[in-house]
Coordinates of C-alpha atoms (C1' of nucleotides) and ligand atoms in Angstrom, one line a residue:
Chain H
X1143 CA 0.0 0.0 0.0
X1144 CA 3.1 2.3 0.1
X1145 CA 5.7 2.8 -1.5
X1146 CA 7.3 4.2 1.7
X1147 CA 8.5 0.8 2.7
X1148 CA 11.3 1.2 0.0
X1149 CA 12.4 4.4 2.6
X1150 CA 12.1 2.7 5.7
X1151 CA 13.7 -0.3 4.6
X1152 CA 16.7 1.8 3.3
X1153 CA 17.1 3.0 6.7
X1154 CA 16.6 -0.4 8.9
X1155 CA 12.8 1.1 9.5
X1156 CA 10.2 -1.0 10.0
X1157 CA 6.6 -0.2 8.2
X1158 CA 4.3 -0.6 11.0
X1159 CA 0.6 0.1 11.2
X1160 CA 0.6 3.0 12.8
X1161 CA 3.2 4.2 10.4
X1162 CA 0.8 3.6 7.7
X1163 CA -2.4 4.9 8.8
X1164 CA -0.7 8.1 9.8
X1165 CA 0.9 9.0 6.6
X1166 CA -2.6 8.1 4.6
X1167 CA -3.9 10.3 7.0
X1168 CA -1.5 13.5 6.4
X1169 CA -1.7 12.2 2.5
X1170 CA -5.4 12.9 2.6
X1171 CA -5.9 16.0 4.6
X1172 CA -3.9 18.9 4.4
X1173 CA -2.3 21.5 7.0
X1174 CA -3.2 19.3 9.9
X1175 CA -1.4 19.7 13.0
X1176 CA -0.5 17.6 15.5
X1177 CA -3.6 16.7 17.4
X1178 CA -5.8 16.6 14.5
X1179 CA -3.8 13.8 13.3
X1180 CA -3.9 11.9 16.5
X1181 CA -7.7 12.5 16.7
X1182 CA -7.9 11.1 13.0
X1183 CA -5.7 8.4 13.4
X1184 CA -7.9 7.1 16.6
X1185 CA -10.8 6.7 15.1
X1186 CA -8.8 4.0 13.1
X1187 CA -7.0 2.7 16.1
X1188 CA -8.1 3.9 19.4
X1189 CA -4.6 2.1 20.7
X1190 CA -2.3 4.7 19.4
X1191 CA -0.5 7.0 21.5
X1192 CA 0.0 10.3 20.7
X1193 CA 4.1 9.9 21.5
X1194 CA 3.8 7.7 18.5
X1195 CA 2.0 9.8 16.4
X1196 CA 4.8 12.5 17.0
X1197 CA 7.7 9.8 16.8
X1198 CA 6.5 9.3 13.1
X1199 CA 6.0 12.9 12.3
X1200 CA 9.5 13.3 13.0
X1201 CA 10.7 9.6 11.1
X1202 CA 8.3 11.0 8.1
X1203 CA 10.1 14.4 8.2
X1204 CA 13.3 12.9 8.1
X1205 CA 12.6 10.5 5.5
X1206 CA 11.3 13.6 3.4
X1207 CA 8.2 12.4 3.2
X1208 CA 6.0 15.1 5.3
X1209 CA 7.1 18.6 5.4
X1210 CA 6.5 20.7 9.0
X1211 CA 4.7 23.9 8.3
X1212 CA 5.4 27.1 10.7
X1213 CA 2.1 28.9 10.1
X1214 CA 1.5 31.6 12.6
X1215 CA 0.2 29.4 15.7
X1216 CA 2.5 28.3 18.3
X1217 CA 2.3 24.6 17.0
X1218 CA 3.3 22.9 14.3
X1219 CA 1.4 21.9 10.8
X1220 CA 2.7 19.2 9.0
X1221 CA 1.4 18.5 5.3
X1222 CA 2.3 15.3 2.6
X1223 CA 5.1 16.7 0.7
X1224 CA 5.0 17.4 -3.0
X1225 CA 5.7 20.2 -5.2
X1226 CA 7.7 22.9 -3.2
X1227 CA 4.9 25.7 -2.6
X1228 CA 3.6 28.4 -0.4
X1229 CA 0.7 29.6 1.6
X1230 CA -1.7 32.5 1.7
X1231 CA -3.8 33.2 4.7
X1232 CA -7.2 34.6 4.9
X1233 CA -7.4 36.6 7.8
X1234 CA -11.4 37.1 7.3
X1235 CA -12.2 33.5 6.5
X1236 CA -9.0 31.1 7.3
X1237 CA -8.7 29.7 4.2
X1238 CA -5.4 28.6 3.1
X1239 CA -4.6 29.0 -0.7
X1240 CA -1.2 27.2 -2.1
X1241 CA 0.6 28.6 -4.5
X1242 CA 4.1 28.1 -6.0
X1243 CA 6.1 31.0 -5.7
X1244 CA 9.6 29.5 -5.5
X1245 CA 10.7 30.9 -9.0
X1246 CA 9.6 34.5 -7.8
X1247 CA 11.5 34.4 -4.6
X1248 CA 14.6 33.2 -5.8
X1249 CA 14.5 35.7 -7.9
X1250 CA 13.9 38.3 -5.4
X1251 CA 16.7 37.0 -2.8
X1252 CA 18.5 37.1 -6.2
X1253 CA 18.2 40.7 -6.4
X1254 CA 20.5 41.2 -3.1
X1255 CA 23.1 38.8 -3.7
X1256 CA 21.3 35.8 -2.2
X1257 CA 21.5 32.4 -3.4
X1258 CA 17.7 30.8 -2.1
X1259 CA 17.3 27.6 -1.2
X1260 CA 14.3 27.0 0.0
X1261 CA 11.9 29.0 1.4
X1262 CA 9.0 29.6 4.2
X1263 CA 6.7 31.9 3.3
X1264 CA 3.0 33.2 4.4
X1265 CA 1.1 36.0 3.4
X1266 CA -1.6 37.3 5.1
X1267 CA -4.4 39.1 3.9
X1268 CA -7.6 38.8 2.3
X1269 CA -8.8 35.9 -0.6
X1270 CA -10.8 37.2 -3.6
X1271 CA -14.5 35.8 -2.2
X1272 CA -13.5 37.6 1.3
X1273 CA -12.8 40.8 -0.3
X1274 CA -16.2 41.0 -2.4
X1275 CA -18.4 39.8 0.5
X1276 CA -18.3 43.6 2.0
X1277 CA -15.4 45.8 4.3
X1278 CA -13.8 43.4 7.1
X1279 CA -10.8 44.8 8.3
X1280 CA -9.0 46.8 6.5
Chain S
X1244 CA 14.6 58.9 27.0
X1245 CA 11.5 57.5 26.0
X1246 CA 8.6 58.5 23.5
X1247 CA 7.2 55.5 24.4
X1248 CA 5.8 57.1 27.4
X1249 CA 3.2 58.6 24.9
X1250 CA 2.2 55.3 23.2
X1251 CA 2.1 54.2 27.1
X1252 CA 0.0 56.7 28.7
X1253 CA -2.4 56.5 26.2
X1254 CA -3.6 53.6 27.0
X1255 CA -3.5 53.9 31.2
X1256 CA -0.5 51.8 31.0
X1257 CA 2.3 52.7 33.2
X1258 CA 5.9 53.5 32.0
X1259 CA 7.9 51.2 34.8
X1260 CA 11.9 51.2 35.0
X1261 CA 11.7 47.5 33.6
X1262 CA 9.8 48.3 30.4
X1263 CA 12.4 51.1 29.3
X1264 CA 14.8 48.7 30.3
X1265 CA 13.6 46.1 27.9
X1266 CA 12.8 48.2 25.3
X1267 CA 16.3 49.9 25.3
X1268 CA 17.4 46.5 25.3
X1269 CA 15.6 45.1 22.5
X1270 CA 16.3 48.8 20.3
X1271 CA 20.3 48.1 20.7
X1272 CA 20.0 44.3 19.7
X1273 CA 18.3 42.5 17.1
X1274 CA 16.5 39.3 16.7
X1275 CA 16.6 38.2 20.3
X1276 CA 14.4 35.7 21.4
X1277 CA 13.3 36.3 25.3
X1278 CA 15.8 34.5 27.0
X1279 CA 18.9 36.6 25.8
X1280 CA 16.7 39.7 26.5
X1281 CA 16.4 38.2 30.1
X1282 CA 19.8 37.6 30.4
X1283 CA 20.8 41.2 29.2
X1284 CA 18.2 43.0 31.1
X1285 CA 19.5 41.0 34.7
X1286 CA 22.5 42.6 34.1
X1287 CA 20.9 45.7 34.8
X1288 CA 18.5 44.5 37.3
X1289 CA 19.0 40.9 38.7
X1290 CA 15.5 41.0 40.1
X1291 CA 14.4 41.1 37.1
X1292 CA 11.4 38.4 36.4
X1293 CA 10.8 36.4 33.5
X1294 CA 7.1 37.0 33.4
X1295 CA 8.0 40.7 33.6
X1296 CA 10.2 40.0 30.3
X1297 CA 7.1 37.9 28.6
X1298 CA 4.5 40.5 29.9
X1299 CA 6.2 43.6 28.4
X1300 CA 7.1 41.6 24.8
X1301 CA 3.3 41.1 24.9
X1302 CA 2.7 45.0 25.4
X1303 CA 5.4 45.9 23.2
X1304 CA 3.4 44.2 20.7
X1305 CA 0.4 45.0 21.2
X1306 CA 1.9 48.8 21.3
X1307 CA 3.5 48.1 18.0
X1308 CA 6.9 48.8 19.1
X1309 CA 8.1 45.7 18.9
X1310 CA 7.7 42.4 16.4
X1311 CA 7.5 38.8 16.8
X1312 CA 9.4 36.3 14.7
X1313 CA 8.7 33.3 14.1
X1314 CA 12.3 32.1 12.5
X1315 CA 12.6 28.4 12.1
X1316 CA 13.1 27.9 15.9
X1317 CA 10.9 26.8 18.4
X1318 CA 10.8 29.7 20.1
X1319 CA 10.1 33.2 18.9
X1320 CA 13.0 36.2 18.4
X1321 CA 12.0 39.5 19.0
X1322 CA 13.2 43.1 16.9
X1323 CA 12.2 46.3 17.6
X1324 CA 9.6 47.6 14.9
X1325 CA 11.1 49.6 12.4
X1326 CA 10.2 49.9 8.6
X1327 CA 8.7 46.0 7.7
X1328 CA 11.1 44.0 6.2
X1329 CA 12.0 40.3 5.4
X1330 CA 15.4 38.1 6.4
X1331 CA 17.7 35.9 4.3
X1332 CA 19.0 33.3 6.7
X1333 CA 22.4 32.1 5.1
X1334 CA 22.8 28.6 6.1
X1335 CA 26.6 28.2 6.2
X1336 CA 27.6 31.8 8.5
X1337 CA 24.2 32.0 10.1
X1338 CA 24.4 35.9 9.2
X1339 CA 20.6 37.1 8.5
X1340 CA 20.2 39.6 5.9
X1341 CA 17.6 42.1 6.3
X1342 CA 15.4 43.6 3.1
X1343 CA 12.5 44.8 2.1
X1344 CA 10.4 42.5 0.1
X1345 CA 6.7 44.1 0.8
X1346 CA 5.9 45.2 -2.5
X1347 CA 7.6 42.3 -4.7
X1348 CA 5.5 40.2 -2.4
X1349 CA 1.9 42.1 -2.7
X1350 CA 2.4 42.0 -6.5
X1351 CA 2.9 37.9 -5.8
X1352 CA 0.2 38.0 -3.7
X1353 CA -2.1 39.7 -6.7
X1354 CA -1.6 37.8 -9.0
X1355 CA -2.9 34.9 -7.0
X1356 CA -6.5 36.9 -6.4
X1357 CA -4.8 38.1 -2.7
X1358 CA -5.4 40.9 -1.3
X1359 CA -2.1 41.2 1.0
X1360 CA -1.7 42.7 4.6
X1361 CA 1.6 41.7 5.7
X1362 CA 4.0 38.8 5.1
X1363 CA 6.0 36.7 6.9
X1364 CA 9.2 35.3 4.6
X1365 CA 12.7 33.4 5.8
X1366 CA 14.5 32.6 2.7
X1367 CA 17.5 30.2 3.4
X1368 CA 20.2 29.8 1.7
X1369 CA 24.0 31.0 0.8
X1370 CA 24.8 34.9 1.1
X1371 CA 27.4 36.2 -1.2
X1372 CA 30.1 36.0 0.9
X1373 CA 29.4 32.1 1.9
X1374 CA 29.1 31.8 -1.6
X1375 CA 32.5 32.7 -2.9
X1376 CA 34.6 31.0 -0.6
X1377 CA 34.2 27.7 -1.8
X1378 CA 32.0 24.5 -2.0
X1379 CA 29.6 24.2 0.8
X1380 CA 26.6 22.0 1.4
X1381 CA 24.4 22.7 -2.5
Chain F
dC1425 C1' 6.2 -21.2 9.7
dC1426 C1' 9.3 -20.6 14.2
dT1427 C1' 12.9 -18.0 16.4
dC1428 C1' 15.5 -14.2 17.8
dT1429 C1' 16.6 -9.6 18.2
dA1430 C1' 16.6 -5.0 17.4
dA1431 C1' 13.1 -1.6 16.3
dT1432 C1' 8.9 0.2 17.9
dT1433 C1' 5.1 1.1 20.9
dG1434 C1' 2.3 2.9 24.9
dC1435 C1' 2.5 5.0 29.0
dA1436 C1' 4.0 8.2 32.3
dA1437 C1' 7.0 11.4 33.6
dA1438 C1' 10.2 15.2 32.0
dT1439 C1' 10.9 19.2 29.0
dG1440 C1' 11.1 24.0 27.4
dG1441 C1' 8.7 28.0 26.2
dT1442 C1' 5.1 30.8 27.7
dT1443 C1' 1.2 32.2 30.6
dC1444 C1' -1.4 32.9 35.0
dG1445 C1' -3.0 33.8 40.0
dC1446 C1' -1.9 36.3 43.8
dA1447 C1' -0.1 39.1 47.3
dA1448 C1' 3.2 42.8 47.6
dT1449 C1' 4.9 47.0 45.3
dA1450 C1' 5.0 51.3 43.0
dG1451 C1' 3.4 54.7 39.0
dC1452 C1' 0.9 58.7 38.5
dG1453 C1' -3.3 61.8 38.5
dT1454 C1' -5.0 64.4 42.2
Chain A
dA656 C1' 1.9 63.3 50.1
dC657 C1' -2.4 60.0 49.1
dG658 C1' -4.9 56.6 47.1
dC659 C1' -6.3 54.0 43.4
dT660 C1' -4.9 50.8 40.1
dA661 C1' -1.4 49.0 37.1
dT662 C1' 2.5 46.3 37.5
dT663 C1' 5.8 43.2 39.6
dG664 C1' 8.0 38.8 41.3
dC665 C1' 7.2 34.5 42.5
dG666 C1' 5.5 29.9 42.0
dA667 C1' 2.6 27.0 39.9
dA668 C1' 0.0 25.9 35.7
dC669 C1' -0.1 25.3 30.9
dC670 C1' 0.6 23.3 26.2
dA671 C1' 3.3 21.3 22.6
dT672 C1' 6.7 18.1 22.2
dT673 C1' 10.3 14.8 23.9
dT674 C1' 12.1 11.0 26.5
dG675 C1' 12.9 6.6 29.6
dC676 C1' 11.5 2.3 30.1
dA677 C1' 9.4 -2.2 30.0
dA678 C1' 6.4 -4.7 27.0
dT679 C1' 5.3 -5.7 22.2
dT680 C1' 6.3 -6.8 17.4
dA681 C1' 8.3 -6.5 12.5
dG682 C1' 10.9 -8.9 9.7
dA683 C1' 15.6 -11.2 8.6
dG684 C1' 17.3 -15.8 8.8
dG685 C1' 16.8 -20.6 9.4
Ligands
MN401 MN1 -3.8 24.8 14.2
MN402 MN1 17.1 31.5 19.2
ZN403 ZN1 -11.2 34.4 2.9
ZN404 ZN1 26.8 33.3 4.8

DNA sequence: CCTCTAATTGCAAATGGTTCGCAATAGCGT
DNA sequence: ACGCTATTGCGAACCATTTGCAATTAGAGG
């Protein structure tokens, strides 16, 4: 079911079941954090401990699998990783629109000498539907 | 020594020998997360409390003297608020360079349907010095 | 399949950063 | 100077995350 027993094996890692069910879990949701997961993964198996559920975030990070977000709460996010991309953050509504913007900002660190490698960025504001539907704050 | 005595009294809040204290040391430093600010501020008064440090970083803010960063780190780095600006964290000499993306990044933000209010951005990668002097990690 | 062993789990307790309750202290308008 | 109220220092509480440890289990080898 996953062709992330090819990592784990590289590494002496064992696929286990709660390895599994967590990453289909962060594969089919997006921006979850920590608790969401372990709430998720529960109703699956009520067992799990939520030690384990960050043991694997960490193994899945590692293995480049998951990527950790830093959006502006004081925990973490963690998402499936795929293309590189970016976030944009409605401050009206919450929504969370991805975009890739790597080319752009490599470009712009360009401009002062700076060679990018990767990037974190959020913007916050206000999406298009948010904006029409009448003055929130400015 | 302190035109934050305006911002203060405007808002019943007293101007106390620790919060000039912090402020001055936060305005002489930059990107120090509370800790460092503790540290430096018990040099001037050892009676100094932590809550007092995390009490007044919450005012500061709130004041809009003073920003939050939320670098890579688990815990937050402060800078007093000057003009907005963005950091380029070079990942061999740690050096962070400070510049003003706001506009390059509302025109990103456009073109995506966004309506931008502010931006939080940590490029990483190799700074032109790093860069030069040889072969580090690609 | 069965065995063996190292990797993994669940649980509880420890962390590290940050916040809170409270009684004592001290700004500041009068 | 006085008094009211904001602020302080202290300890304990909090929340996200990590860790120690004994019990369980994946999976390599027979
Ligand atoms: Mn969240
Ligand atoms: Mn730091
Ligand atoms: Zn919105
Ligand atoms: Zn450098």
């Amino acid at each position: 079911m996953l062709e992330a027993s090819a990592f784990l094996r590289a590494e002496k890692k064992r696929l286990t079941p709660q390895r599994s069910l967590l990453l289909g879990i962060i594969r089919q949701h997006g921006h979850l954090d920590a608790d969401e997961i372990y709430r998720l993964a529960r109703r699956e198996n009520p067992r799990l401990s939520l030690s384990t559920v960050y043991r694997t975030l960490n193994l899945l990070k590692e293995l480049g699998l998951v990527e950790e977000l830093h959006l502006g709460e004081e925990h973490h996010h963690y998402e499936a990783k795929a293309e590189e991309h970016h976030h944009l953050v409605c401050l009206s509504c919450g929504k969370v629109i991805e975009c890739r913007l790597t080319e752009d900002l490599r470009e712009l660190g360009r401009r002062h000498g700076f060679t990018m490698v990767s990037a974190q960025v959020e913007l916050a504001g206000y999406c298009a539907d948010c904006r029409k539907q009448g003055e929130n704050d400015p």
